[in-house]
């Protein structure tokens, strides 16, 4: 990758980061991932990023009603 291409790509990421509404959306967009969640550690500076784990249910119950 050439310097200009790398610079352009980085600037695009920064622009997207600045235009998103929530910090969690910003982090997802910047990293290019949808499977993460973020917590703001220091406002607009530091974030704690966690990867979400996909779970597969053992059983799926359909058309059930709960009677009290």
Coordinates of C-alpha atoms in Angstrom, one line a residue:
X1 CA 0.0 0.0 0.0
X2 CA 1.4 3.4 -0.9
X3 CA 1.7 6.3 1.5
X4 CA -1.2 8.3 -0.1
X5 CA -3.5 5.3 0.0
X6 CA -2.7 4.5 3.6
X7 CA -3.2 8.2 4.6
X8 CA -6.5 8.4 2.7
X9 CA -7.8 5.2 4.4
X10 CA -6.8 6.5 7.8
X11 CA -8.4 9.8 7.2
X12 CA -11.6 8.1 6.1
X13 CA -11.7 6.1 9.3
X14 CA -11.1 9.2 11.4
X15 CA -14.0 11.0 9.6
X16 CA -16.3 8.1 10.2
X17 CA -15.2 8.0 13.8
X18 CA -16.0 11.7 14.3
X19 CA -19.4 11.5 12.5
X20 CA -21.0 8.6 14.4
X21 CA -23.4 9.4 17.2
X22 CA -22.5 7.0 20.0
X23 CA -19.0 6.0 21.1
X24 CA -19.9 2.4 20.7
X25 CA -20.8 3.0 17.1
X26 CA -17.6 4.9 16.6
X27 CA -15.5 2.1 17.9
X28 CA -17.3 -0.5 15.8
X29 CA -16.9 1.6 12.7
X30 CA -13.2 2.4 13.4
X31 CA -12.3 -1.3 13.9
X32 CA -14.6 -2.5 11.1
X33 CA -16.4 -5.0 13.4
X34 CA -19.9 -5.6 14.5
X35 CA -19.2 -8.2 17.2
X36 CA -17.9 -5.8 19.8
X37 CA -19.3 -3.6 22.6
X38 CA -17.5 -0.7 24.1
X39 CA -17.5 1.3 27.4
X40 CA -16.2 4.8 27.7
X41 CA -13.4 4.7 30.2
X42 CA -12.2 8.3 29.8
X43 CA -14.6 10.6 27.9
X44 CA -13.7 10.9 24.2
X45 CA -10.2 9.4 24.8
X46 CA -10.2 5.8 26.1
X47 CA -12.6 2.9 25.7
X48 CA -12.8 -0.6 27.0
X49 CA -13.6 -2.9 24.1
X50 CA -15.1 -6.4 24.6
X51 CA -15.8 -9.0 22.0
X52 CA -19.3 -10.4 22.0
X53 CA -19.6 -14.2 22.1
X54 CA -22.1 -15.9 19.8
X55 CA -24.2 -18.4 21.8
X56 CA -26.2 -21.3 20.4
X57 CA -29.3 -22.3 22.3
X58 CA -29.6 -26.0 23.4
X59 CA -33.4 -25.9 23.0
X60 CA -35.8 -23.5 21.4
X61 CA -39.4 -23.5 22.7
X62 CA -42.1 -22.2 20.4
X63 CA -45.8 -21.6 20.8
X64 CA -45.7 -21.9 24.6
X65 CA -47.7 -19.9 27.1
X66 CA -47.1 -19.3 30.7
X67 CA -50.1 -19.9 33.0
X68 CA -50.1 -18.2 36.4

